[in-house]
Amino acid sequence: MRVGFVGLGVMGRPMALNLARAGTPLVVGNRTPERCAPLRDAGAEVAASPAEVFERADTVLLMLTDEAAVDAVLGRGTPGFAARVAGRTVVHMGTTSAEYSAALEKDVRAAGGAYAEAPVSGSRVPAEEGRLVAMLAGDDSVLADLRPLLAPMCRESFDCGPVPGALLMKLAVNLFLITQVTGLTEAFHFADRHGLDRARFLDVLDAGPLASSVSRMKAPKLLARDFAVQAAATDVLKNNRLIAEAARAAGVASPLLDVCHALFEETVAGGHGGEDMVAVLRALEARTDAAPEPGDGDRARRASMGG
């Protein structure tokens, strides 16, 4: 079975490299052709266009930015869509709304193709190390073929029922991730502005029950003010919006997420969308720096009363 992979971004390129290095017969495509060079060096074939990827592959993995990118790669809404997906399995690995994925499954099936969701949990480093966690949704026969294909990229995979169960599961996982990292960053900011030894704070955190693989990945970045991207703030904001929309549609309260949503909007608006999600520290710092000095409110009230 020849496998196609489209979308060689921060996550997609290391994922595809792990497939190629595992000996998977792979054909890749990307809107930025130079991103294909490491894949060619690893033994993958490089297609000139997404259409060519589909022509040469039986199963095509899509790790794309958003719904518009998926539609463009598939030629959805054009006469070429049916010819592109008929007789092939389309695997949606990016993060979109659950409603979009459910509609896409219907269109792919109507055109004579098969469809599965396989979003992954993890950022750039787990992607490089083949330690992602996959969430799967689709027909059992499709998933049976998909599981071994994902093994070089994912240390574990979980069945989540029919489409769009995997994407809903991914949104639930991301809700925890976003609030967890924002909480860690706010605690770090609190310690910093109280004059505590920031490294000692992180040592205490790491020694206790709150330590996690996430805190151990993000804490050194906070300490060093290292905003090199693992999971970009822009992508976190996109995920935040998707989760918020899903929550509203189901009438589910999400107060912590709503606070994070505002902070990541401020982070991106401040020009830091291409930085790692710990750049939410910049939004927290901006809020603190803009706040009145302690006692200013009392002085203002006295002045207004002629005191």
mmCIF file of N, CA, C and O in Angstrom, residues 18-119:
data_model
loop_
_atom_site.group_PDB
_atom_site.id
_atom_site.type_symbol
_atom_site.label_atom_id
_atom_site.label_comp_id
_atom_site.label_asym_id
_atom_site.label_seq_id
_atom_site.Cartn_x
_atom_site.Cartn_y
_atom_site.Cartn_z
ATOM 1 N N ASN A 18 9.045 10.229 10.160
ATOM 2 C CA ASN A 18 9.008 8.963 10.890
ATOM 3 C C ASN A 18 8.426 7.841 10.034
ATOM 4 O O ASN A 18 8.882 6.693 10.113
ATOM 5 N N LEU A 19 7.444 8.158 9.215
ATOM 6 C CA LEU A 19 6.902 7.153 8.297
ATOM 7 C C LEU A 19 7.962 6.718 7.284
ATOM 8 O O LEU A 19 8.155 5.524 7.040
ATOM 9 N N ALA A 20 8.635 7.696 6.692
ATOM 10 C CA ALA A 20 9.645 7.380 5.677
ATOM 11 C C ALA A 20 10.782 6.561 6.268
ATOM 12 O O ALA A 20 11.254 5.590 5.657
ATOM 13 N N ARG A 21 11.236 6.936 7.446
ATOM 14 C CA ARG A 21 12.354 6.229 8.077
ATOM 15 C C ARG A 21 11.974 4.814 8.490
ATOM 16 O O ARG A 21 12.845 3.954 8.645
ATOM 17 N N ALA A 22 10.667 4.584 8.683
ATOM 18 C CA ALA A 22 10.193 3.238 9.020
ATOM 19 C C ALA A 22 10.028 2.369 7.781
ATOM 20 O O ALA A 22 9.638 1.206 7.882
ATOM 21 N N GLY A 23 10.301 2.930 6.598
ATOM 22 C CA GLY A 23 10.209 2.152 5.368
ATOM 23 C C GLY A 23 8.854 2.174 4.710
ATOM 24 O O GLY A 23 8.607 1.395 3.767
ATOM 25 N N THR A 24 7.953 3.060 5.150
ATOM 26 C CA THR A 24 6.639 3.160 4.529
ATOM 27 C C THR A 24 6.783 3.691 3.106
ATOM 28 O O THR A 24 7.424 4.731 2.898
ATOM 29 N N PRO A 25 6.219 3.019 2.107
ATOM 30 C CA PRO A 25 6.231 3.578 0.737
ATOM 31 C C PRO A 25 5.431 4.876 0.726
ATOM 32 O O PRO A 25 4.206 4.852 0.837
ATOM 33 N N LEU A 26 6.115 6.004 0.608
ATOM 34 C CA LEU A 26 5.501 7.289 0.900
ATOM 35 C C LEU A 26 5.667 8.259 -0.258
ATOM 36 O O LEU A 26 6.747 8.375 -0.844
ATOM 37 N N VAL A 27 4.582 8.979 -0.557
ATOM 38 C CA VAL A 27 4.631 10.074 -1.519
ATOM 39 C C VAL A 27 4.071 11.308 -0.816
ATOM 40 O O VAL A 27 3.013 11.248 -0.182
ATOM 41 N N VAL A 28 4.810 12.415 -0.864
ATOM 42 C CA VAL A 28 4.446 13.591 -0.084
ATOM 43 C C VAL A 28 4.212 14.788 -0.984
ATOM 44 O O VAL A 28 4.696 14.849 -2.129
ATOM 45 N N GLY A 29 3.460 15.750 -0.458
ATOM 46 C CA GLY A 29 3.224 16.997 -1.161
ATOM 47 C C GLY A 29 3.036 18.119 -0.168
ATOM 48 O O GLY A 29 2.574 17.897 0.956
ATOM 49 N N ASN A 30 3.406 19.321 -0.565
ATOM 50 C CA ASN A 30 3.268 20.473 0.310
ATOM 51 C C ASN A 30 3.213 21.738 -0.532
ATOM 52 O O ASN A 30 3.840 21.821 -1.592
ATOM 53 N N ARG A 31 2.478 22.740 -0.025
ATOM 54 C CA ARG A 31 2.378 23.993 -0.774
ATOM 55 C C ARG A 31 3.731 24.701 -0.876
ATOM 56 O O ARG A 31 3.981 25.442 -1.807
ATOM 57 N N THR A 32 4.612 24.484 0.136
ATOM 58 C CA THR A 32 5.958 25.049 0.100
ATOM 59 C C THR A 32 6.910 23.921 -0.268
ATOM 60 O O THR A 32 7.273 23.098 0.579
ATOM 61 N N PRO A 33 7.329 23.839 -1.527
ATOM 62 C CA PRO A 33 8.076 22.659 -2.000
ATOM 63 C C PRO A 33 9.363 22.384 -1.243
ATOM 64 O O PRO A 33 9.735 21.215 -1.055
ATOM 65 N N GLU A 34 10.060 23.430 -0.766
ATOM 66 C CA GLU A 34 11.346 23.186 -0.093
ATOM 67 C C GLU A 34 11.198 22.391 1.198
ATOM 68 O O GLU A 34 12.161 21.781 1.663
ATOM 69 N N ARG A 35 9.995 22.378 1.764
ATOM 70 C CA ARG A 35 9.788 21.582 2.974
ATOM 71 C C ARG A 35 9.805 20.092 2.683
ATOM 72 O O ARG A 35 9.871 19.269 3.596
ATOM 73 N N CYS A 36 9.757 19.726 1.400
ATOM 74 C CA CYS A 36 9.783 18.314 1.020
ATOM 75 C C CYS A 36 11.190 17.741 0.977
ATOM 76 O O CYS A 36 11.358 16.516 0.932
ATOM 77 N N ALA A 37 12.214 18.596 0.973
ATOM 78 C CA ALA A 37 13.587 18.122 0.772
ATOM 79 C C ALA A 37 14.015 17.059 1.779
ATOM 80 O O ALA A 37 14.568 16.018 1.391
ATOM 81 N N PRO A 38 13.778 17.235 3.091
ATOM 82 C CA PRO A 38 14.175 16.180 4.040
ATOM 83 C C PRO A 38 13.450 14.865 3.789
ATOM 84 O O PRO A 38 14.004 13.790 4.050
ATOM 85 N N LEU A 39 12.229 14.939 3.276
ATOM 86 C CA LEU A 39 11.485 13.711 2.982
ATOM 87 C C LEU A 39 12.090 12.992 1.793
ATOM 88 O O LEU A 39 12.207 11.755 1.787
ATOM 89 N N ARG A 40 12.499 13.752 0.791
ATOM 90 C CA ARG A 40 13.166 13.143 -0.366
ATOM 91 C C ARG A 40 14.455 12.458 0.088
ATOM 92 O O ARG A 40 14.760 11.337 -0.321
ATOM 93 N N ASP A 41 15.198 13.122 0.966
ATOM 94 C CA ASP A 41 16.444 12.544 1.477
ATOM 95 C C ASP A 41 16.191 11.268 2.279
ATOM 96 O O ASP A 41 17.051 10.385 2.337
ATOM 97 N N ALA A 42 15.004 11.186 2.895
ATOM 98 C CA ALA A 42 14.662 10.001 3.699
ATOM 99 C C ALA A 42 14.057 8.885 2.866
ATOM 100 O O ALA A 42 13.701 7.832 3.408
ATOM 101 N N GLY A 43 13.917 9.108 1.555
ATOM 102 C CA GLY A 43 13.442 8.045 0.672
ATOM 103 C C GLY A 43 12.031 8.191 0.176
ATOM 104 O O GLY A 43 11.540 7.327 -0.574
ATOM 105 N N ALA A 44 11.347 9.270 0.552
ATOM 106 C CA ALA A 44 9.977 9.469 0.072
ATOM 107 C C ALA A 44 9.984 10.044 -1.345
ATOM 108 O O ALA A 44 10.926 10.727 -1.750
ATOM 109 N N GLU A 45 8.923 9.764 -2.074
ATOM 110 C CA GLU A 45 8.726 10.398 -3.371
ATOM 111 C C GLU A 45 8.045 11.745 -3.149
ATOM 112 O O GLU A 45 7.228 11.895 -2.237
ATOM 113 N N VAL A 46 8.392 12.719 -3.973
ATOM 114 C CA VAL A 46 7.809 14.057 -3.839
ATOM 115 C C VAL A 46 6.922 14.328 -5.051
ATOM 116 O O VAL A 46 7.385 14.275 -6.190
ATOM 117 N N ALA A 47 5.644 14.605 -4.780
ATOM 118 C CA ALA A 47 4.693 14.893 -5.852
ATOM 119 C C ALA A 47 4.702 16.381 -6.167
ATOM 120 O O ALA A 47 5.007 17.218 -5.316
ATOM 121 N N ALA A 48 4.330 16.698 -7.383
ATOM 122 C CA ALA A 48 4.306 18.094 -7.809
ATOM 123 C C ALA A 48 3.064 18.825 -7.335
ATOM 124 O O ALA A 48 3.029 20.058 -7.315
ATOM 125 N N SER A 49 2.029 18.084 -6.937
ATOM 126 C CA SER A 49 0.765 18.703 -6.540
ATOM 127 C C SER A 49 -0.016 17.738 -5.657
ATOM 128 O O SER A 49 0.241 16.525 -5.663
ATOM 129 N N PRO A 50 -0.998 18.249 -4.901
ATOM 130 C CA PRO A 50 -1.860 17.346 -4.137
ATOM 131 C C PRO A 50 -2.565 16.325 -5.018
ATOM 132 O O PRO A 50 -2.725 15.161 -4.633
ATOM 133 N N ALA A 51 -2.989 16.747 -6.206
ATOM 134 C CA ALA A 51 -3.665 15.811 -7.105
ATOM 135 C C ALA A 51 -2.771 14.635 -7.435
ATOM 136 O O ALA A 51 -3.225 13.480 -7.508
ATOM 137 N N GLU A 52 -1.477 14.890 -7.601
ATOM 138 C CA GLU A 52 -0.547 13.810 -7.913
ATOM 139 C C GLU A 52 -0.361 12.876 -6.729
ATOM 140 O O GLU A 52 -0.173 11.667 -6.904
ATOM 141 N N VAL A 53 -0.417 13.428 -5.512
ATOM 142 C CA VAL A 53 -0.346 12.559 -4.327
ATOM 143 C C VAL A 53 -1.478 11.543 -4.372
ATOM 144 O O VAL A 53 -1.279 10.336 -4.160
ATOM 145 N N PHE A 54 -2.682 12.003 -4.670
ATOM 146 C CA PHE A 54 -3.834 11.103 -4.718
ATOM 147 C C PHE A 54 -3.726 10.111 -5.872
ATOM 148 O O PHE A 54 -4.139 8.956 -5.739
ATOM 149 N N GLU A 55 -3.183 10.532 -6.975
ATOM 150 C CA GLU A 55 -3.009 9.629 -8.112
ATOM 151 C C GLU A 55 -2.079 8.462 -7.764
ATOM 152 O O GLU A 55 -2.253 7.347 -8.267
ATOM 153 N N ARG A 56 -1.110 8.702 -6.899
ATOM 154 C CA ARG A 56 -0.054 7.717 -6.639
ATOM 155 C C ARG A 56 -0.211 6.984 -5.313
ATOM 156 O O ARG A 56 0.629 6.130 -4.994
ATOM 157 N N ALA A 57 -1.246 7.310 -4.527
ATOM 158 C CA ALA A 57 -1.391 6.698 -3.204
ATOM 159 C C ALA A 57 -2.762 6.055 -3.030
ATOM 160 O O ALA A 57 -3.745 6.457 -3.660
ATOM 161 N N ASP A 58 -2.800 5.037 -2.182
ATOM 162 C CA ASP A 58 -4.056 4.363 -1.847
ATOM 163 C C ASP A 58 -4.715 4.980 -0.614
ATOM 164 O O ASP A 58 -5.933 5.041 -0.503
ATOM 165 N N THR A 59 -3.876 5.392 0.333
ATOM 166 C CA THR A 59 -4.331 6.054 1.553
ATOM 167 C C THR A 59 -3.589 7.372 1.662
ATOM 168 O O THR A 59 -2.363 7.416 1.513
ATOM 169 N N VAL A 60 -4.320 8.459 1.936
ATOM 170 C CA VAL A 60 -3.697 9.776 2.015
ATOM 171 C C VAL A 60 -3.966 10.379 3.390
ATOM 172 O O VAL A 60 -5.126 10.526 3.803
ATOM 173 N N LEU A 61 -2.890 10.705 4.087
ATOM 174 C CA LEU A 61 -2.969 11.350 5.392
ATOM 175 C C LEU A 61 -2.894 12.859 5.190
ATOM 176 O O LEU A 61 -1.983 13.360 4.525
ATOM 177 N N LEU A 62 -3.832 13.580 5.794
ATOM 178 C CA LEU A 62 -3.882 15.032 5.676
ATOM 179 C C LEU A 62 -3.596 15.661 7.030
ATOM 180 O O LEU A 62 -4.355 15.472 7.987
ATOM 181 N N MET A 63 -2.485 16.400 7.126
ATOM 182 C CA MET A 63 -2.139 17.127 8.353
ATOM 183 C C MET A 63 -2.095 18.612 7.996
ATOM 184 O O MET A 63 -1.019 19.199 7.830
ATOM 185 N N LEU A 64 -3.283 19.187 7.869
ATOM 186 C CA LEU A 64 -3.412 20.526 7.304
ATOM 187 C C LEU A 64 -3.944 21.523 8.331
ATOM 188 O O LEU A 64 -4.536 21.149 9.347
ATOM 189 N N THR A 65 -3.745 22.796 8.025
ATOM 190 C CA THR A 65 -3.971 23.858 8.993
ATOM 191 C C THR A 65 -5.427 24.026 9.382
ATOM 192 O O THR A 65 -5.750 24.182 10.562
ATOM 193 N N ASP A 66 -6.312 24.003 8.400
ATOM 194 C CA ASP A 66 -7.705 24.313 8.695
ATOM 195 C C ASP A 66 -8.620 23.710 7.629
ATOM 196 O O ASP A 66 -8.163 23.006 6.717
ATOM 197 N N GLU A 67 -9.888 23.990 7.753
ATOM 198 C CA GLU A 67 -10.891 23.416 6.863
ATOM 199 C C GLU A 67 -10.694 23.869 5.419
ATOM 200 O O GLU A 67 -10.848 23.069 4.484
ATOM 201 N N ALA A 68 -10.350 25.138 5.241
ATOM 202 C CA ALA A 68 -10.136 25.648 3.885
ATOM 203 C C ALA A 68 -8.989 24.922 3.204
ATOM 204 O O ALA A 68 -9.058 24.607 1.998
ATOM 205 N N ALA A 69 -7.925 24.635 3.956
ATOM 206 C CA ALA A 69 -6.783 23.925 3.380
ATOM 207 C C ALA A 69 -7.158 22.502 3.002
ATOM 208 O O ALA A 69 -6.739 21.992 1.952
ATOM 209 N N VAL A 70 -7.948 21.838 3.841
ATOM 210 C CA VAL A 70 -8.387 20.468 3.520
ATOM 211 C C VAL A 70 -9.230 20.474 2.246
ATOM 212 O O VAL A 70 -9.025 19.658 1.335
ATOM 213 N N ASP A 71 -10.179 21.390 2.167
ATOM 214 C CA ASP A 71 -11.040 21.471 0.981
ATOM 215 C C ASP A 71 -10.220 21.735 -0.279
ATOM 216 O O ASP A 71 -10.480 21.157 -1.344
ATOM 217 N N ALA A 72 -9.219 22.614 -0.164
ATOM 218 C CA ALA A 72 -8.396 22.937 -1.328
ATOM 219 C C ALA A 72 -7.599 21.726 -1.795
ATOM 220 O O ALA A 72 -7.506 21.442 -2.999
ATOM 221 N N VAL A 73 -7.020 20.984 -0.867
ATOM 222 C CA VAL A 73 -6.222 19.805 -1.221
ATOM 223 C C VAL A 73 -7.097 18.727 -1.847
ATOM 224 O O VAL A 73 -6.693 18.049 -2.809
ATOM 225 N N LEU A 74 -8.304 18.569 -1.339
ATOM 226 C CA LEU A 74 -9.208 17.541 -1.862
ATOM 227 C C LEU A 74 -9.917 17.987 -3.138
ATOM 228 O O LEU A 74 -10.522 17.153 -3.829
ATOM 229 N N GLY A 75 -9.862 19.263 -3.432
ATOM 230 C CA GLY A 75 -10.653 19.765 -4.557
ATOM 231 C C GLY A 75 -12.132 19.698 -4.267
ATOM 232 O O GLY A 75 -12.964 19.569 -5.180
ATOM 233 N N ARG A 76 -12.490 19.785 -3.012
ATOM 234 C CA ARG A 76 -13.894 19.666 -2.613
ATOM 235 C C ARG A 76 -14.701 20.817 -3.198
ATOM 236 O O ARG A 76 -14.275 21.973 -3.160
ATOM 237 N N GLY A 77 -15.846 20.488 -3.736
ATOM 238 C CA GLY A 77 -16.670 21.493 -4.378
ATOM 239 C C GLY A 77 -16.323 21.715 -5.838
ATOM 240 O O GLY A 77 -16.912 22.578 -6.488
ATOM 241 N N THR A 78 -15.373 20.927 -6.351
ATOM 242 C CA THR A 78 -14.999 21.024 -7.763
ATOM 243 C C THR A 78 -15.251 19.680 -8.439
ATOM 244 O O THR A 78 -15.379 18.647 -7.765
ATOM 245 N N PRO A 79 -15.284 19.653 -9.770
ATOM 246 C CA PRO A 79 -15.491 18.379 -10.475
ATOM 247 C C PRO A 79 -14.394 17.357 -10.201
ATOM 248 O O PRO A 79 -14.621 16.153 -10.359
ATOM 249 N N GLY A 80 -13.214 17.815 -9.765
ATOM 250 C CA GLY A 80 -12.112 16.888 -9.534
ATOM 251 C C GLY A 80 -12.171 16.137 -8.225
ATOM 252 O O GLY A 80 -11.409 15.185 -8.018
ATOM 253 N N PHE A 81 -13.098 16.530 -7.341
ATOM 254 C CA PHE A 81 -13.148 15.915 -6.010
ATOM 255 C C PHE A 81 -13.399 14.420 -6.075
ATOM 256 O O PHE A 81 -12.675 13.621 -5.469
ATOM 257 N N ALA A 82 -14.412 14.010 -6.801
ATOM 258 C CA ALA A 82 -14.779 12.594 -6.846
ATOM 259 C C ALA A 82 -13.647 11.750 -7.408
ATOM 260 O O ALA A 82 -13.324 10.678 -6.868
ATOM 261 N N ALA A 83 -13.026 12.206 -8.483
ATOM 262 C CA ALA A 83 -11.927 11.449 -9.069
ATOM 263 C C ALA A 83 -10.749 11.341 -8.108
ATOM 264 O O ALA A 83 -10.032 10.343 -8.094
ATOM 265 N N ARG A 84 -10.575 12.376 -7.280
ATOM 266 C CA ARG A 84 -9.434 12.384 -6.359
ATOM 267 C C ARG A 84 -9.611 11.381 -5.223
ATOM 268 O O ARG A 84 -8.655 10.728 -4.812
ATOM 269 N N VAL A 85 -10.831 11.254 -4.695
ATOM 270 C CA VAL A 85 -11.010 10.431 -3.493
ATOM 271 C C VAL A 85 -11.586 9.046 -3.776
ATOM 272 O O VAL A 85 -11.489 8.153 -2.915
ATOM 273 N N ALA A 86 -12.168 8.823 -4.932
ATOM 274 C CA ALA A 86 -12.793 7.522 -5.216
ATOM 275 C C ALA A 86 -11.776 6.400 -5.115
ATOM 276 O O ALA A 86 -10.682 6.477 -5.684
ATOM 277 N N GLY A 87 -12.137 5.357 -4.374
ATOM 278 C CA GLY A 87 -11.275 4.198 -4.239
ATOM 279 C C GLY A 87 -10.094 4.395 -3.297
ATOM 280 O O GLY A 87 -9.233 3.519 -3.193
ATOM 281 N N ARG A 88 -10.057 5.522 -2.597
ATOM 282 C CA ARG A 88 -8.948 5.813 -1.688
ATOM 283 C C ARG A 88 -9.476 6.056 -0.283
ATOM 284 O O ARG A 88 -10.652 6.338 -0.079
ATOM 285 N N THR A 89 -8.576 5.962 0.684
ATOM 286 C CA THR A 89 -8.923 6.278 2.063
ATOM 287 C C THR A 89 -8.336 7.636 2.412
ATOM 288 O O THR A 89 -7.120 7.848 2.287
ATOM 289 N N VAL A 90 -9.185 8.542 2.839
ATOM 290 C CA VAL A 90 -8.774 9.880 3.260
ATOM 291 C C VAL A 90 -8.730 9.888 4.786
ATOM 292 O O VAL A 90 -9.731 9.567 5.447
ATOM 293 N N VAL A 91 -7.571 10.236 5.344
ATOM 294 C CA VAL A 91 -7.395 10.249 6.798
ATOM 295 C C VAL A 91 -7.164 11.689 7.243
ATOM 296 O O VAL A 91 -6.138 12.303 6.929
ATOM 297 N N HIS A 92 -8.109 12.220 7.972
ATOM 298 C CA HIS A 92 -8.080 13.614 8.440
ATOM 299 C C HIS A 92 -7.382 13.648 9.801
ATOM 300 O O HIS A 92 -7.941 13.209 10.805
ATOM 301 N N MET A 93 -6.155 14.195 9.841
ATOM 302 C CA MET A 93 -5.358 14.187 11.066
ATOM 303 C C MET A 93 -5.258 15.561 11.720
ATOM 304 O O MET A 93 -4.733 15.679 12.830
ATOM 305 N N GLY A 94 -5.706 16.603 11.043
ATOM 306 C CA GLY A 94 -5.658 17.939 11.620
ATOM 307 C C GLY A 94 -6.823 18.171 12.572
ATOM 308 O O GLY A 94 -7.596 17.268 12.887
ATOM 309 N N THR A 95 -6.933 19.410 13.046
ATOM 310 C CA THR A 95 -7.987 19.766 13.992
ATOM 311 C C THR A 95 -8.939 20.756 13.342
ATOM 312 O O THR A 95 -8.539 21.859 12.976
ATOM 313 N N THR A 96 -10.175 20.326 13.177
ATOM 314 C CA THR A 96 -11.239 21.167 12.638
ATOM 315 C C THR A 96 -12.473 20.976 13.515
ATOM 316 O O THR A 96 -12.441 20.219 14.485
ATOM 317 N N SER A 97 -13.551 21.624 13.143
ATOM 318 C CA SER A 97 -14.787 21.394 13.884
ATOM 319 C C SER A 97 -15.295 19.978 13.613
ATOM 320 O O SER A 97 -15.045 19.394 12.554
ATOM 321 N N ALA A 98 -15.996 19.440 14.597
ATOM 322 C CA ALA A 98 -16.577 18.106 14.436
ATOM 323 C C ALA A 98 -17.626 18.105 13.318
ATOM 324 O O ALA A 98 -17.723 17.142 12.552
ATOM 325 N N GLU A 99 -18.380 19.190 13.198
ATOM 326 C CA GLU A 99 -19.416 19.271 12.171
ATOM 327 C C GLU A 99 -18.797 19.216 10.771
ATOM 328 O O GLU A 99 -19.332 18.566 9.869
ATOM 329 N N TYR A 100 -17.682 19.889 10.608
ATOM 330 C CA TYR A 100 -16.998 19.869 9.312
ATOM 331 C C TYR A 100 -16.579 18.448 8.958
ATOM 332 O O TYR A 100 -16.773 17.982 7.836
ATOM 333 N N SER A 101 -15.986 17.742 9.900
ATOM 334 C CA SER A 101 -15.508 16.391 9.630
ATOM 335 C C SER A 101 -16.653 15.446 9.287
ATOM 336 O O SER A 101 -16.531 14.611 8.381
ATOM 337 N N ALA A 102 -17.767 15.578 10.003
ATOM 338 C CA ALA A 102 -18.922 14.716 9.719
ATOM 339 C C ALA A 102 -19.439 14.950 8.301
ATOM 340 O O ALA A 102 -19.783 14.002 7.582
ATOM 341 N N ALA A 103 -19.468 16.217 7.880
ATOM 342 C CA ALA A 103 -19.924 16.525 6.519
ATOM 343 C C ALA A 103 -18.927 16.027 5.486
ATOM 344 O O ALA A 103 -19.319 15.536 4.417
ATOM 345 N N LEU A 104 -17.640 16.138 5.796
ATOM 346 C CA LEU A 104 -16.621 15.674 4.863
ATOM 347 C C LEU A 104 -16.692 14.161 4.689
ATOM 348 O O LEU A 104 -16.548 13.643 3.571
ATOM 349 N N GLU A 105 -16.950 13.432 5.773
ATOM 350 C CA GLU A 105 -17.083 11.981 5.669
ATOM 351 C C GLU A 105 -18.215 11.625 4.692
ATOM 352 O O GLU A 105 -18.051 10.737 3.833
ATOM 353 N N LYS A 106 -19.336 12.304 4.799
ATOM 354 C CA LYS A 106 -20.460 12.021 3.898
ATOM 355 C C LYS A 106 -20.078 12.269 2.447
ATOM 356 O O LYS A 106 -20.407 11.475 1.554
ATOM 357 N N ASP A 107 -19.362 13.349 2.195
ATOM 358 C CA ASP A 107 -18.973 13.679 0.826
ATOM 359 C C ASP A 107 -17.975 12.665 0.267
ATOM 360 O O ASP A 107 -18.067 12.264 -0.899
ATOM 361 N N VAL A 108 -17.023 12.262 1.081
ATOM 362 C CA VAL A 108 -16.020 11.290 0.622
ATOM 363 C C VAL A 108 -16.687 9.954 0.320
ATOM 364 O O VAL A 108 -16.420 9.324 -0.711
ATOM 365 N N ARG A 109 -17.570 9.521 1.196
ATOM 366 C CA ARG A 109 -18.264 8.251 0.967
ATOM 367 C C ARG A 109 -19.148 8.317 -0.276
ATOM 368 O O ARG A 109 -19.202 7.367 -1.057
ATOM 369 N N ALA A 110 -19.818 9.442 -0.450
ATOM 370 C CA ALA A 110 -20.691 9.585 -1.625
ATOM 371 C C ALA A 110 -19.892 9.547 -2.919
ATOM 372 O O ALA A 110 -20.402 9.118 -3.963
ATOM 373 N N ALA A 111 -18.623 9.955 -2.841
ATOM 374 C CA ALA A 111 -17.758 9.948 -4.024
ATOM 375 C C ALA A 111 -17.051 8.611 -4.222
ATOM 376 O O ALA A 111 -16.266 8.464 -5.158
ATOM 377 N N GLY A 112 -17.308 7.638 -3.345
ATOM 378 C CA GLY A 112 -16.724 6.314 -3.501
ATOM 379 C C GLY A 112 -15.434 6.099 -2.756
ATOM 380 O O GLY A 112 -14.704 5.137 -3.006
ATOM 381 N N GLY A 113 -15.132 6.972 -1.778
ATOM 382 C CA GLY A 113 -13.929 6.816 -0.970
ATOM 383 C C GLY A 113 -14.255 6.373 0.441
ATOM 384 O O GLY A 113 -15.430 6.257 0.818
ATOM 385 N N ALA A 114 -13.219 6.091 1.214
ATOM 386 C CA ALA A 114 -13.358 5.774 2.638
ATOM 387 C C ALA A 114 -12.748 6.913 3.442
ATOM 388 O O ALA A 114 -11.914 7.680 2.940
ATOM 389 N N TYR A 115 -13.154 7.013 4.703
ATOM 390 C CA TYR A 115 -12.763 8.181 5.500
ATOM 391 C C TYR A 115 -12.518 7.777 6.939
ATOM 392 O O TYR A 115 -13.205 6.903 7.485
ATOM 393 N N ALA A 116 -11.532 8.403 7.556
ATOM 394 C CA ALA A 116 -11.278 8.208 8.984
ATOM 395 C C ALA A 116 -10.740 9.494 9.578
ATOM 396 O O ALA A 116 -10.088 10.294 8.898
ATOM 397 N N GLU A 117 -11.030 9.697 10.836
ATOM 398 C CA GLU A 117 -10.392 10.761 11.618
ATOM 399 C C GLU A 117 -9.238 10.151 12.404
ATOM 400 O O GLU A 117 -9.370 9.057 12.951
ATOM 401 N N ALA A 118 -8.130 10.884 12.478
ATOM 402 C CA ALA A 118 -7.002 10.443 13.306
ATOM 403 C C ALA A 118 -6.231 11.646 13.840
ATOM 404 O O ALA A 118 -5.025 11.773 13.631
ATOM 405 N N PRO A 119 -6.911 12.578 14.542
ATOM 406 C CA PRO A 119 -6.174 13.681 15.149
ATOM 407 C C PRO A 119 -5.223 13.162 16.217
ATOM 408 O O PRO A 119 -5.440 12.076 16.780
#
